[in-house]
Tab-separated table of C-alpha atoms in Angstrom:
chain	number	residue	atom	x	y	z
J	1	UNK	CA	-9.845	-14.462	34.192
J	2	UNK	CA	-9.763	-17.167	37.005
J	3	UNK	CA	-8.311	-20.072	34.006
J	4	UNK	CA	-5.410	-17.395	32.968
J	5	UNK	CA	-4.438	-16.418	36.437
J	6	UNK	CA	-3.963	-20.382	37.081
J	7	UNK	CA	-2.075	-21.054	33.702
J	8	UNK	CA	0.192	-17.785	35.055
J	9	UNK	CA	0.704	-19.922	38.468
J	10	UNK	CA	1.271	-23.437	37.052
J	11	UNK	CA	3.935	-21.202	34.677
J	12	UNK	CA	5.743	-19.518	37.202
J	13	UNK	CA	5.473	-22.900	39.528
J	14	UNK	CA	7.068	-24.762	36.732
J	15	UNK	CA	9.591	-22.535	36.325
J	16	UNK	CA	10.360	-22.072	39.949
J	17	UNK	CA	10.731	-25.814	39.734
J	18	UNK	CA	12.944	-26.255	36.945
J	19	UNK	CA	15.254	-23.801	38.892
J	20	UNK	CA	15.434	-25.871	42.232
J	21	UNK	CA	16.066	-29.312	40.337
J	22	UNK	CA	18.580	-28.042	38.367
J	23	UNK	CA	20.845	-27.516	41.333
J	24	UNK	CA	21.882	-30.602	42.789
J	25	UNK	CA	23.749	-30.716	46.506
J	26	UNK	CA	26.170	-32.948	48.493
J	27	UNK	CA	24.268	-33.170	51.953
J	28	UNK	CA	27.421	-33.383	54.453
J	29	UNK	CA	27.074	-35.236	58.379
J	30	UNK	CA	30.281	-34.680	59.876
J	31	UNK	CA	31.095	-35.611	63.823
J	32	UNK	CA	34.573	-34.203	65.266
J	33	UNK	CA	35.294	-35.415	68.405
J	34	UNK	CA	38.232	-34.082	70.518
J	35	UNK	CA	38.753	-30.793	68.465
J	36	UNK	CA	37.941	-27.062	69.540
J	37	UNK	CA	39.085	-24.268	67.945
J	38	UNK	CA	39.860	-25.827	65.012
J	39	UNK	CA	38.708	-24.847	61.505
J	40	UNK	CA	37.378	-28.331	59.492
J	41	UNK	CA	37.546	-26.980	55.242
J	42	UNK	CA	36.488	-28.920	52.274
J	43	UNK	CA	37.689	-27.569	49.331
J	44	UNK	CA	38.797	-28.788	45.316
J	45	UNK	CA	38.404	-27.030	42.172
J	46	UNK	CA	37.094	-23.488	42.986
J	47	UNK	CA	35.361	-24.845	45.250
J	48	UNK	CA	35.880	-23.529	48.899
J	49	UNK	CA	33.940	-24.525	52.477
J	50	UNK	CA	34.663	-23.742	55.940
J	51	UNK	CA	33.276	-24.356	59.111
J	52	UNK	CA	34.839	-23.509	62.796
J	53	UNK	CA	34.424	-26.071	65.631
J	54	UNK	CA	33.052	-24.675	68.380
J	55	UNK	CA	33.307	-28.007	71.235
J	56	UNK	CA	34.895	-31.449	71.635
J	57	UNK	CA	32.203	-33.218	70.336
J	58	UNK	CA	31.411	-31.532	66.946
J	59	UNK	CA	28.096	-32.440	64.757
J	60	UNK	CA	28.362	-30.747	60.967
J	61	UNK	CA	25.507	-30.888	58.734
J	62	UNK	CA	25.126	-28.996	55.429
J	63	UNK	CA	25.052	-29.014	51.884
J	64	UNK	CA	27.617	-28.407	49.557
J	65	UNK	CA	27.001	-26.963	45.625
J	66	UNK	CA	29.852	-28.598	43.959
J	67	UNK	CA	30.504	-28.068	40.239
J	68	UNK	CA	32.463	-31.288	39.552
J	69	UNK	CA	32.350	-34.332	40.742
J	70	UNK	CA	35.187	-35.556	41.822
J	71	UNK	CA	38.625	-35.524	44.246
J	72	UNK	CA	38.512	-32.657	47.100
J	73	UNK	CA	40.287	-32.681	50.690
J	74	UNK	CA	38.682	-31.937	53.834
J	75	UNK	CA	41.343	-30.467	56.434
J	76	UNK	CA	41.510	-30.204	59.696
J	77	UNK	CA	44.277	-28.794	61.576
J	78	UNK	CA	47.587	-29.413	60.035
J	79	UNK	CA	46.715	-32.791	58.473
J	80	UNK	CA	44.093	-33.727	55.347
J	81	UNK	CA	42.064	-36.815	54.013
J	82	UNK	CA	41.509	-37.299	50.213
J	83	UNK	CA	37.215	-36.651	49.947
J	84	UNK	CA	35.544	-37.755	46.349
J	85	UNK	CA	32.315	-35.803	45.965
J	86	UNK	CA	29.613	-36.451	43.690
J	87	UNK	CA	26.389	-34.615	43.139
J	88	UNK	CA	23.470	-35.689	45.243
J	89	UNK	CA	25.631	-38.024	47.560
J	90	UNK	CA	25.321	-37.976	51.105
J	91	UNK	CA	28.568	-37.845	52.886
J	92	UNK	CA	28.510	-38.821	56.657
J	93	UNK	CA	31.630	-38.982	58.432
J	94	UNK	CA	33.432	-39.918	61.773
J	95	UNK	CA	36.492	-38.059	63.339
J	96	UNK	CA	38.732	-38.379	65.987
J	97	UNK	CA	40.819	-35.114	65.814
J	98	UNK	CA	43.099	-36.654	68.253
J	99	UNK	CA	44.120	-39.408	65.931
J	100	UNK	CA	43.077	-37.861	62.343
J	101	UNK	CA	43.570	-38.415	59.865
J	102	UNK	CA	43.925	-42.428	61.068
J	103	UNK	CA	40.511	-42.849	62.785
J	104	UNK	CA	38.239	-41.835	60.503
J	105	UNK	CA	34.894	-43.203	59.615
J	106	UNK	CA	32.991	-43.181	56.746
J	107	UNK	CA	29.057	-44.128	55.829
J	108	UNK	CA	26.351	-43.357	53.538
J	109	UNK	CA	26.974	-42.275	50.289
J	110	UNK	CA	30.367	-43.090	48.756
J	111	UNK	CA	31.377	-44.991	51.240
J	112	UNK	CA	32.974	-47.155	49.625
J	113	UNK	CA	35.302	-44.777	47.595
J	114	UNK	CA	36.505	-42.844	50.580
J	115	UNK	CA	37.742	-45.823	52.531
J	116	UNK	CA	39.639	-46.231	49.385
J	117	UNK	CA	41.131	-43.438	48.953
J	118	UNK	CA	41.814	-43.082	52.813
J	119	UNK	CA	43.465	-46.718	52.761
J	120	UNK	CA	45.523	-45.379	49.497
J	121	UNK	CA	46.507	-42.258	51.952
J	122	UNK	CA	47.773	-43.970	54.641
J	123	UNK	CA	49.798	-46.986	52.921
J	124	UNK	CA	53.565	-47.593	53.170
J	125	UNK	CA	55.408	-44.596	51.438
J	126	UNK	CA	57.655	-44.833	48.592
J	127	UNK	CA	61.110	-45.490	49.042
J	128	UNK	CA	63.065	-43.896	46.898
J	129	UNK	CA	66.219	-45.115	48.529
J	130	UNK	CA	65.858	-48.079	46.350
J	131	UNK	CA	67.789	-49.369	43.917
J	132	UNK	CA	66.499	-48.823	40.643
J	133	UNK	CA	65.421	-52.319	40.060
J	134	UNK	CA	63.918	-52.956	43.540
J	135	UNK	CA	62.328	-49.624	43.087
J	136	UNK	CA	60.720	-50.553	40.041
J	137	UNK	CA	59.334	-53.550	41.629
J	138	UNK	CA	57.898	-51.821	44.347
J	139	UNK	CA	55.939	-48.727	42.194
J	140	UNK	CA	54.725	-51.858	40.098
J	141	UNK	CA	53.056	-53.740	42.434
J	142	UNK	CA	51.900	-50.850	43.981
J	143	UNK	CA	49.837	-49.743	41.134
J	144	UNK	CA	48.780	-53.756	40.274
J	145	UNK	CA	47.547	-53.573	44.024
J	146	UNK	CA	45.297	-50.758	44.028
J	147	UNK	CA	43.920	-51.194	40.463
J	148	UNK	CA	42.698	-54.314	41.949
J	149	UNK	CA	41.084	-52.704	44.853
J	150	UNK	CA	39.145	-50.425	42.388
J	151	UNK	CA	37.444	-53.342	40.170
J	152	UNK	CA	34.570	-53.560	42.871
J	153	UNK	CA	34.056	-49.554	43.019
J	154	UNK	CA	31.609	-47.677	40.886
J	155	UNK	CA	32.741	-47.693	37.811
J	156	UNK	CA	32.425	-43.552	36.413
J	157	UNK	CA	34.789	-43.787	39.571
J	158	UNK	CA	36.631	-47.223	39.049
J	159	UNK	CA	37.883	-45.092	35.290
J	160	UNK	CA	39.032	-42.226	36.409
J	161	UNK	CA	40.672	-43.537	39.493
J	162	UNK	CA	42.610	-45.557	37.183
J	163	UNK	CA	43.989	-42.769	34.874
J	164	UNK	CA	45.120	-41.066	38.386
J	165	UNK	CA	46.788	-44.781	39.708
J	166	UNK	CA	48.864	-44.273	36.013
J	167	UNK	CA	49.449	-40.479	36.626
J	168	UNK	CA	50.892	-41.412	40.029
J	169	UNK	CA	52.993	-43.730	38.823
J	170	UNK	CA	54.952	-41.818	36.292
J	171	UNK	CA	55.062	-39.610	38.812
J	172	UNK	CA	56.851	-41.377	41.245
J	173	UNK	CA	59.222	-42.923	37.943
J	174	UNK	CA	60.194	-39.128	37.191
J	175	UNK	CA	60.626	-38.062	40.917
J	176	UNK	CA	62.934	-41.057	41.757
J	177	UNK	CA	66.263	-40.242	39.206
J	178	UNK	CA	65.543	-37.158	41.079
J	179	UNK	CA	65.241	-37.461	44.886
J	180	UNK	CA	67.458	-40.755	44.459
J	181	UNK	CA	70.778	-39.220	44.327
J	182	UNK	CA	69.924	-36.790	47.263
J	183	UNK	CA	68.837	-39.291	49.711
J	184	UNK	CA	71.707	-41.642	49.110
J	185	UNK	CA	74.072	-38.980	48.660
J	186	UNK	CA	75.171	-40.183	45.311
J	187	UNK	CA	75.536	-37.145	43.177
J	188	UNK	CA	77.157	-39.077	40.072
J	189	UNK	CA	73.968	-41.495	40.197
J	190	UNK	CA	72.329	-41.635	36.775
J	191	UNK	CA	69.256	-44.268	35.815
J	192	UNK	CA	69.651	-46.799	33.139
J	193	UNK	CA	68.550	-46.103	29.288
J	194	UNK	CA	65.675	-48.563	29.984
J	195	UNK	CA	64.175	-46.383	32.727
J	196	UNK	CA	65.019	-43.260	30.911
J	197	UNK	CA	62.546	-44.908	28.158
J	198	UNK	CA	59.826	-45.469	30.776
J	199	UNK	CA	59.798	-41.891	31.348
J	200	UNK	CA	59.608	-40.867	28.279
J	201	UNK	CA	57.137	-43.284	26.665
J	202	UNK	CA	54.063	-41.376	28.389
J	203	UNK	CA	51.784	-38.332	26.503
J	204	UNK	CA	52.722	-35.339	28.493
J	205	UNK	CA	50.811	-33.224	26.066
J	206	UNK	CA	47.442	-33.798	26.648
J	207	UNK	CA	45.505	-30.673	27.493
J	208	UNK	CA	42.270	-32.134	28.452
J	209	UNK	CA	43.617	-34.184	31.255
J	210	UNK	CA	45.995	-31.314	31.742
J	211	UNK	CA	42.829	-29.253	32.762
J	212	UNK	CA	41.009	-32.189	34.283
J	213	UNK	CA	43.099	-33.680	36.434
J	214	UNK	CA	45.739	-32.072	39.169
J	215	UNK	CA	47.589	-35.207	39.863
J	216	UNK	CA	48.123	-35.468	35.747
J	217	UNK	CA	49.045	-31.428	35.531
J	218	UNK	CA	52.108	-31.734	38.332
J	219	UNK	CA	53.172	-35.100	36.728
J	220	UNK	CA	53.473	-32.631	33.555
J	221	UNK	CA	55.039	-30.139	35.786
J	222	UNK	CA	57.304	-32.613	36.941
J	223	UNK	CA	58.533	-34.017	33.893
J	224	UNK	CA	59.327	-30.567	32.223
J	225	UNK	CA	61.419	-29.726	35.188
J	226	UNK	CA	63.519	-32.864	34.793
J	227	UNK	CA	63.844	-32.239	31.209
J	228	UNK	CA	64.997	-28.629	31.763
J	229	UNK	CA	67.868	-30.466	34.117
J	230	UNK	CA	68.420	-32.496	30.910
J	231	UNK	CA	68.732	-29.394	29.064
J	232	UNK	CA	71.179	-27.268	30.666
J	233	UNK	CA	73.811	-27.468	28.906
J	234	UNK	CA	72.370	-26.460	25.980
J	235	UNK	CA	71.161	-23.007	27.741
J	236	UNK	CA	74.174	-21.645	29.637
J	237	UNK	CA	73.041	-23.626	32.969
J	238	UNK	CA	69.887	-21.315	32.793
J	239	UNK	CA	66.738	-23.259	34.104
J	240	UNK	CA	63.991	-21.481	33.927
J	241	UNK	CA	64.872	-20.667	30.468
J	242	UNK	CA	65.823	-24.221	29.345
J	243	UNK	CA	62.018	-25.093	31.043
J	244	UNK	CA	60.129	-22.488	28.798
J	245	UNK	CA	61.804	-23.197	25.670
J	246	UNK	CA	60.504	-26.973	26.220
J	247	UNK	CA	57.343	-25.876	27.056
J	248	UNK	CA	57.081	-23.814	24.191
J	249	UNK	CA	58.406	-26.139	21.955
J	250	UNK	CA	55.733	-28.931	22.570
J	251	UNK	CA	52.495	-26.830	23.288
J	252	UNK	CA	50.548	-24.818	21.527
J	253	UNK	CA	49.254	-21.551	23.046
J	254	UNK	CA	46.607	-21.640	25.207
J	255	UNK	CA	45.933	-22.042	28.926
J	256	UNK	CA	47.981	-24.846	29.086
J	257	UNK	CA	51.182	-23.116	28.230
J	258	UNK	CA	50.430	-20.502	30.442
J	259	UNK	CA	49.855	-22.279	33.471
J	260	UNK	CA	53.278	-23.783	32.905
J	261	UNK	CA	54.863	-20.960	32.278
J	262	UNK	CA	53.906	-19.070	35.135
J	263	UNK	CA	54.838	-22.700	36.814
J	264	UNK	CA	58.268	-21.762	35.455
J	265	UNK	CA	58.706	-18.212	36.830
J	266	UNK	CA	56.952	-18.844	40.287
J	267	UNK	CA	60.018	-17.596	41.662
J	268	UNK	CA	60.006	-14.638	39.302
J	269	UNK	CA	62.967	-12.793	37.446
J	270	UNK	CA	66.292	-11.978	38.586
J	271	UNK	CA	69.207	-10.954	37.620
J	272	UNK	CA	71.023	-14.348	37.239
J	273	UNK	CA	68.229	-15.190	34.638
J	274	UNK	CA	68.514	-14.465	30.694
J	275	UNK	CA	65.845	-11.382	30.971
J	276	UNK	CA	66.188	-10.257	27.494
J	277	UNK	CA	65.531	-13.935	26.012
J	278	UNK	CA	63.082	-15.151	28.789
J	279	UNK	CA	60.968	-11.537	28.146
J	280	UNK	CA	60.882	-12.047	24.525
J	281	UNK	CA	59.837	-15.792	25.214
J	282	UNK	CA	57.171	-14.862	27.492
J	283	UNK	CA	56.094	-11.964	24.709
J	284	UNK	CA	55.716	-14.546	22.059
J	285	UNK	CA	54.104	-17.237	23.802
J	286	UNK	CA	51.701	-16.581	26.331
J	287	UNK	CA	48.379	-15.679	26.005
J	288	UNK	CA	47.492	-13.997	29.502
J	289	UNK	CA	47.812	-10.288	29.031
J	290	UNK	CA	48.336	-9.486	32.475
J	291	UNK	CA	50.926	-12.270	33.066
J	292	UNK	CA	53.043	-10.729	30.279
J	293	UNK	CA	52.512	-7.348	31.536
J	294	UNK	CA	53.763	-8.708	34.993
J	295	UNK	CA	57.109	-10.191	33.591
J	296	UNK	CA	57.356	-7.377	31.483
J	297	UNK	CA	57.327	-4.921	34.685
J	298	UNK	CA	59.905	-6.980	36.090
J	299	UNK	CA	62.115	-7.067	32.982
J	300	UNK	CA	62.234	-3.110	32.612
J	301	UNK	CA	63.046	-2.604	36.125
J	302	UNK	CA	66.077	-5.050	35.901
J	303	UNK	CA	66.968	-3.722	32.889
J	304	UNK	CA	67.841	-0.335	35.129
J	305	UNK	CA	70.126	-2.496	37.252
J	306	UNK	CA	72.830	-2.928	34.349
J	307	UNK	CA	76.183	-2.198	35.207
J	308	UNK	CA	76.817	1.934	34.226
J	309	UNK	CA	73.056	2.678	35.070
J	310	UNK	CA	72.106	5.319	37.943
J	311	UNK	CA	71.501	3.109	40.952
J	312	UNK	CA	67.102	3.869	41.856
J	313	UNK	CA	66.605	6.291	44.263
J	314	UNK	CA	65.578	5.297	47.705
J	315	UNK	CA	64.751	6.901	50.737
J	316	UNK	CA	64.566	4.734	53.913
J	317	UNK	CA	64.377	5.336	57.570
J	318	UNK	CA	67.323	4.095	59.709
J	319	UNK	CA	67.467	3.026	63.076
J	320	UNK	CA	66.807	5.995	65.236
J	321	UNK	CA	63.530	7.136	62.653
J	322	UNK	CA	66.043	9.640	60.379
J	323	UNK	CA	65.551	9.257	56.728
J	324	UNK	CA	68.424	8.825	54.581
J	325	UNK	CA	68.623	8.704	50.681
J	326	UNK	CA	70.948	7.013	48.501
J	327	UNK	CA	72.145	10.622	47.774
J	328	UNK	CA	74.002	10.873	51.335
J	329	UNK	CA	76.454	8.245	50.253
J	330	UNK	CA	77.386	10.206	46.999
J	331	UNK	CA	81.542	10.794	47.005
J	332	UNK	CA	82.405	7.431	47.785
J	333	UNK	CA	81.648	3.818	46.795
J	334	UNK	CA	78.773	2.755	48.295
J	335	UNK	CA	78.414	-1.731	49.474
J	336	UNK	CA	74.816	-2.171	50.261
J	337	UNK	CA	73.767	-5.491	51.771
J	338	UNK	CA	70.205	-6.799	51.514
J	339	UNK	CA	69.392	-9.127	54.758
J	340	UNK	CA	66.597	-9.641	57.229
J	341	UNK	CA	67.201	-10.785	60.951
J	342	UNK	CA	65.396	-13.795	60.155
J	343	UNK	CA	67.911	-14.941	57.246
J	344	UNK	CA	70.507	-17.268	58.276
J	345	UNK	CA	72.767	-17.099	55.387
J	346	UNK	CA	72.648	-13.380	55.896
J	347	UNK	CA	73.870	-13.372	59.341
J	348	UNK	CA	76.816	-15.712	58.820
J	349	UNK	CA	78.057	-12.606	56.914
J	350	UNK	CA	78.172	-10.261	59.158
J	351	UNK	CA	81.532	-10.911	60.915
J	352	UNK	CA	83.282	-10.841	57.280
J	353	UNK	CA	81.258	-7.527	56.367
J	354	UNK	CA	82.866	-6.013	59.609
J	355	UNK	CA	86.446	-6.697	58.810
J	356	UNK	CA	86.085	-4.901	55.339
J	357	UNK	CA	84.457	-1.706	57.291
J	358	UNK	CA	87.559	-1.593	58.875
J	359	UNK	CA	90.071	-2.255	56.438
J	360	UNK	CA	87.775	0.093	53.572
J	361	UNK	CA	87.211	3.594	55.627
J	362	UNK	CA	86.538	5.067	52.193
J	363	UNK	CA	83.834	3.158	51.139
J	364	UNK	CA	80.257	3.228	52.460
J	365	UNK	CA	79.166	0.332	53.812
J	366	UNK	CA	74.941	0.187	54.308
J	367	UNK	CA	72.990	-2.523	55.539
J	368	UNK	CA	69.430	-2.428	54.362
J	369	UNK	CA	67.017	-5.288	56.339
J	370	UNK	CA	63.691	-6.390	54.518
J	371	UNK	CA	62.045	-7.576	57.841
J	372	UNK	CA	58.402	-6.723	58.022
J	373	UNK	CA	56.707	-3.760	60.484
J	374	UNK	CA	55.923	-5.544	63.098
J	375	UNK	CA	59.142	-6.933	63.576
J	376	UNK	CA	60.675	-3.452	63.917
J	377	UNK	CA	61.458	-4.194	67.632
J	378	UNK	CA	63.554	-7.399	67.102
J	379	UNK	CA	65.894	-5.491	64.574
J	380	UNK	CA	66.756	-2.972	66.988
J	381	UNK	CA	67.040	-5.450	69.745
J	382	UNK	CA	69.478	-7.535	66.515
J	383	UNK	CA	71.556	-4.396	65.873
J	384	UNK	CA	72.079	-3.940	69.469
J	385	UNK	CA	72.936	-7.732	70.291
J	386	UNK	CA	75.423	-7.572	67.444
J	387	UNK	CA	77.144	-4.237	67.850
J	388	UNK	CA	75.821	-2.646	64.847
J	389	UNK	CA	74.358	0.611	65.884
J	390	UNK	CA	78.311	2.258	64.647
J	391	UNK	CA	77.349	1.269	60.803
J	392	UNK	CA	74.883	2.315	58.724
J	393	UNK	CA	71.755	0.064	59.456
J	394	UNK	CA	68.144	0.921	57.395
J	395	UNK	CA	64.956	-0.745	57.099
J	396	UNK	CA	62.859	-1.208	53.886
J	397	UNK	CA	59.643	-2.314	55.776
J	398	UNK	CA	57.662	0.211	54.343
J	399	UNK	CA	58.957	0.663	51.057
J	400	UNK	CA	57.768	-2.068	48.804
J	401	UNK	CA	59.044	0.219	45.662
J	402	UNK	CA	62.670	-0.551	47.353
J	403	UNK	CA	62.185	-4.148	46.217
J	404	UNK	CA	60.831	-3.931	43.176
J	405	UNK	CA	63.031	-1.434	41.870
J	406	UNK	CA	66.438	-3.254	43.193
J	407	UNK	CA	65.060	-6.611	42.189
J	408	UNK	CA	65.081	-8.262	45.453
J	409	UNK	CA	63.823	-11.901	45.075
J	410	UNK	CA	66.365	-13.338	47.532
J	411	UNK	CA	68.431	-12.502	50.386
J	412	UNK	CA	71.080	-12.375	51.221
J	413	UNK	CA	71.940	-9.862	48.017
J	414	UNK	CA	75.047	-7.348	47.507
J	415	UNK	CA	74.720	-4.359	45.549
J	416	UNK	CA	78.094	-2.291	44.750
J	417	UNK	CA	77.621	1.443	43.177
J	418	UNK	CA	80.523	3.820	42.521
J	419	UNK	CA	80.821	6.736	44.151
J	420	UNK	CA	78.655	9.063	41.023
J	421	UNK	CA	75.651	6.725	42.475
J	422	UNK	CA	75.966	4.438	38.919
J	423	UNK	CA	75.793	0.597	39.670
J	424	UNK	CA	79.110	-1.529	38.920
J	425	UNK	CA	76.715	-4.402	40.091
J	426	UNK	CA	73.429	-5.144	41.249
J	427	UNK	CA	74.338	-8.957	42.519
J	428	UNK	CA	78.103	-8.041	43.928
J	429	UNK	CA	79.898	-10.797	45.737
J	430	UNK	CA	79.673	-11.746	49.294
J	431	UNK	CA	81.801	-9.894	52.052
J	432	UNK	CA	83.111	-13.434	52.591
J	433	UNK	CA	84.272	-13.990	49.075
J	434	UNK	CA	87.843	-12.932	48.714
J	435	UNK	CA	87.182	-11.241	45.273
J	436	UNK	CA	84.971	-8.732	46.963
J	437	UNK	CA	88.041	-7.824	48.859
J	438	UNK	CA	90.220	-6.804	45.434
J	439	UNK	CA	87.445	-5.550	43.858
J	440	UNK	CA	86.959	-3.062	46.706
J	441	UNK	CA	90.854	-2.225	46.541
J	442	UNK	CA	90.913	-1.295	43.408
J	443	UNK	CA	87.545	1.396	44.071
C-alpha cells in the first residue's frame, strides 16, 4: 500500500512539474523616477501589461508570460521605447520620466538588443524633403549602418532584425514618392522609372512574414495603397475599390486578404463609394463571416438612400427637449445638414446656410448635430452664441440608428428630400456651393 501511494506521489509530482517548466517567464526590474500618476504598459502581440505608478521614485518587479519572443513597446505617458522580449530573460531597466524616452537604462538580460533598438529609435529622422537621389543615399547608408551594428548581437536576433532593417527600408522607398510632393509642395512631382523599379522588385505576397512581422504587414499595407493611387484611373477615381481589386487580384483567400481588406474599408462605406461592386467584392473574397455581414449591413442601408427612396424615419429631440419626426416637415422640401459644434468645416457653413433660409421660406431647413451627451450644454450655449435658436436645430446624441440608417461617416453631410419625404439626395451640395442655390429654385 505504502510503495503505490509513493508511485501515486512521484506521478502527480512529476506531472505538477512538467506543468511549471513548461511555462517560461520574462522576470521584469523596472525603476521610474520622476513619474506619478502615470500608467507604465508593455504590450505586443496579444499580449497586454499594465502597471500604475504610485510615487516619484518607482521600483517594478514582475514576470511577464509572453507567447513570442520578440518586438513589444513599453509606454509611458505619451511617448514609447521599442522592448525585445524573449522567454526566460531578465529585463532590468532605468527611467527618467522627465527625460524618457532619452534617458533610459538598460541591464541584465538583453541588454544589448535594447540599447539597439533604443539607439535605432532615437537617430536622425528621414528626410523626405530630399531629392530623390540624395534621398536614396541617405535610406542606403542608413540600412548599411545599422546592419553593421547588428553583426555583434545574438544572432536568432541579429536574423530577424535584419529582415525588419529591409522591411523598413522599402518602407521608407514607398512612403517617399508619397510624402515628397506634400512637403515640398510639388504636386506634379513624379519619381524616376529606376525608383519605380526599386519599389516594385520586393515580394509583397508573403503571408508568413505577413503574419509574423508588423513592420513587414504595413510595408504591405503601404504599398497596396500606392498602387491603388496608381490605379485610379482605371476605377472611376474610386480608391478603396481600386485597393481591393489589387488585393484580390494577388492573394489568395485567407487571413491575409482579410486583414487587408478590412485595412481597405477602415473608414467604412459611403455613398461616394461603388457599394454594389465593393459588396459583391467583399462577398466573393473574404473569408470572415462577420466582416461580410458587417459590410453587408452597411450596403443595404445605403442602398435605402437612393435617389426616389422614402427618406428613414427619425425621431429626435430638439433644443428645448420636444421631439420632432421627419414627418413634421412633410409638404415642403426638406435641407437637412449633418454637423457637430466641434466640426470646423461645418461651421464655416453656417453663414451661407442662413442666407438660403431667407431667400427659400418654402423649404425646411433642419440642422441635425452628432455631438455626444455630455456635450449637450455646449450646443445650446453654440446655438445661442450663433443666433440659431429661430431655425430648426436637433440633436442625434442618442440615436445611434440615426447614423446608421442615413449613412453618416463624415460631417459635414447634406441631405435634400422632397416634400412626399422621398430622398432627391442623400450627399446634396453644400449651402456654399452655388448649385445648391438652383437646385433649391427649381423645388
Amino acid at each position: 500500500m505504502k510503495t503505490k501511494l509513493k508511485i501515486i506521489v512521484l506521478i502527480f509530482f512529476s506531472i505538477f512539474q512538467g506543468c511549471k517548466n513548461d511555462k517560461e517567464f520574462t522576470t521584469i526590474d523596472i525603476k521610474v523616477d520622476n513619474a506619478e500618476n502615470e500608467i507604465i504598459i508593455i504590450s505586443g502581440y496579444d499580449f497586454h501589461y499594465e502597471k500604475e505608478i504610485s510615487n516619484n521614485s518607482f521600483k517594478l518587479k514582475d514576470t511577464l508570460s509572453v507567447n513570442e519572443n520578440g518586438y513589444y513597446l513599453l509606454s509611458l505617458g505619451q511617448n514609447s521605447i521599442p522592448l525585445y522580449i524573449r522567454k526566460n530573460d531578465q529585463i532590468q531597466i532605468q527611467i527618467d520620466a522627465e527625460s524618457f524616452p532619452n534617458a533610459v537604462k538598460y541591464t541584465g538580460e538583453p541588454k544589448e538588443i535594447n540599447t539597439y533598438l533604443l539607439e535605432k529609435q532615437l537617430s536622425k529622422n528621414i528626410d523626405f524633403k530630399l531629392s530623390e537621389k540624395d534621398f536614396l543615399q541617405e535610406i542606403n547608408s542608413r540600412k548599411k549602418s545599422q546592419l553593421s551594428k547588428t553583426a555583434d548581437l545574438a544572432r536568432d536576433f541579429r536574423d530577424v532584425e535584419n529582415n525588419e532593417l529591409e522591411y523598413e527600408y522599402q518602407n521608407n522607398l514607398i512612403l517617399y514618392s508619397k510624402i515628397h510632393p506634400h512637403l515640398t509642395k510639388d504636386p506634379n512631382f513624379t519619381v524616376s522609372e529606376n525608383y519605380l523599379a526599386r519599389v516594385k522588385n520586393f515580394n509583397y505576397q508573403d503571408t508568413t512574414n505577413f503574419q509574423n512581422s508588423i513592420t513587414y504587414r504595413n510595408t504591405v499595407k503601404f504599398y497596396y495603397e500606392w498602387l491603388a493611387q496608381q490605379k485610379l484611373s482605371n476605377n472611376n477615381g474610386q480608391f478603396k475599390l481600386a485597393f481591393l481589386k489589387e488585393v484580390n487580384k494577388d492573394f489568395p483567400k485567407g487571413e491575409t486578404k482579410d486583414i487587408l481588406f478590412t485595412h481597405g474599408l477602415q473608414l467604412g462605406l459611403s455613398l461616394d463609394d461603388p457599394i454594389d461592386e465593393i459588396n459583391e467584392l467583399v462577398i466573393q473574397a473574404v473569408q470572415d463571416n462577420s466582416f461580410k455581414e458587417e459590410i453587408n449591413k452597411t450596403y443595404v442601408s445605403l442602398k435605402r438612400l437612393e435617389k426616389g427612396s422614402q427618406a428613414p424615419y427619425f425621431e429626435l429631440q430638439n433644443q428645448k427637449g420636444d421631439i420632432v419626426s421627419i414627418e413634421d416637415f412633410e409638404g415642403k422640401p426638406t435641407y437637412i445638414d449633418i454637423w457637430a459644434t466641434w466640426c470646423a468645416p461645418c461651421i464655416e457653413e453656417i453663414p451661407s446656410l442662413k442666407k438660403l433660409q431667407t431667400k427659400f421660406p418654402k423649404v425646411n431647413f433642419v440642422s441635425i448635430s452628432i455631438d455626444n451627451k455630455d456635450k449637450i450644454a455646449n450646443w445650446k450655449q453654440f446655438l445661442n452664441d450663433k443666433n440659431l435658436n429661430e431655425s430648426i436645430q436637433l440633436i442625434a446624441f442618442q440615436d445611434e440608428t440615426f447614423k446608421k440608417n442615413y449613412g453618416i461617416s463624415k460631417i459635414p453631410r447634406f441631405i435634400l428630400i422632397d416634400k412626399y419625404g422621398n430622398l432627391i439626395d442623400a450627399d446634396a451640395k453644400r449651402p456654399s456651393n452655388p448649385d445648391l442655390e438652383k437646385q433649391l429654385s427649381k423645388l
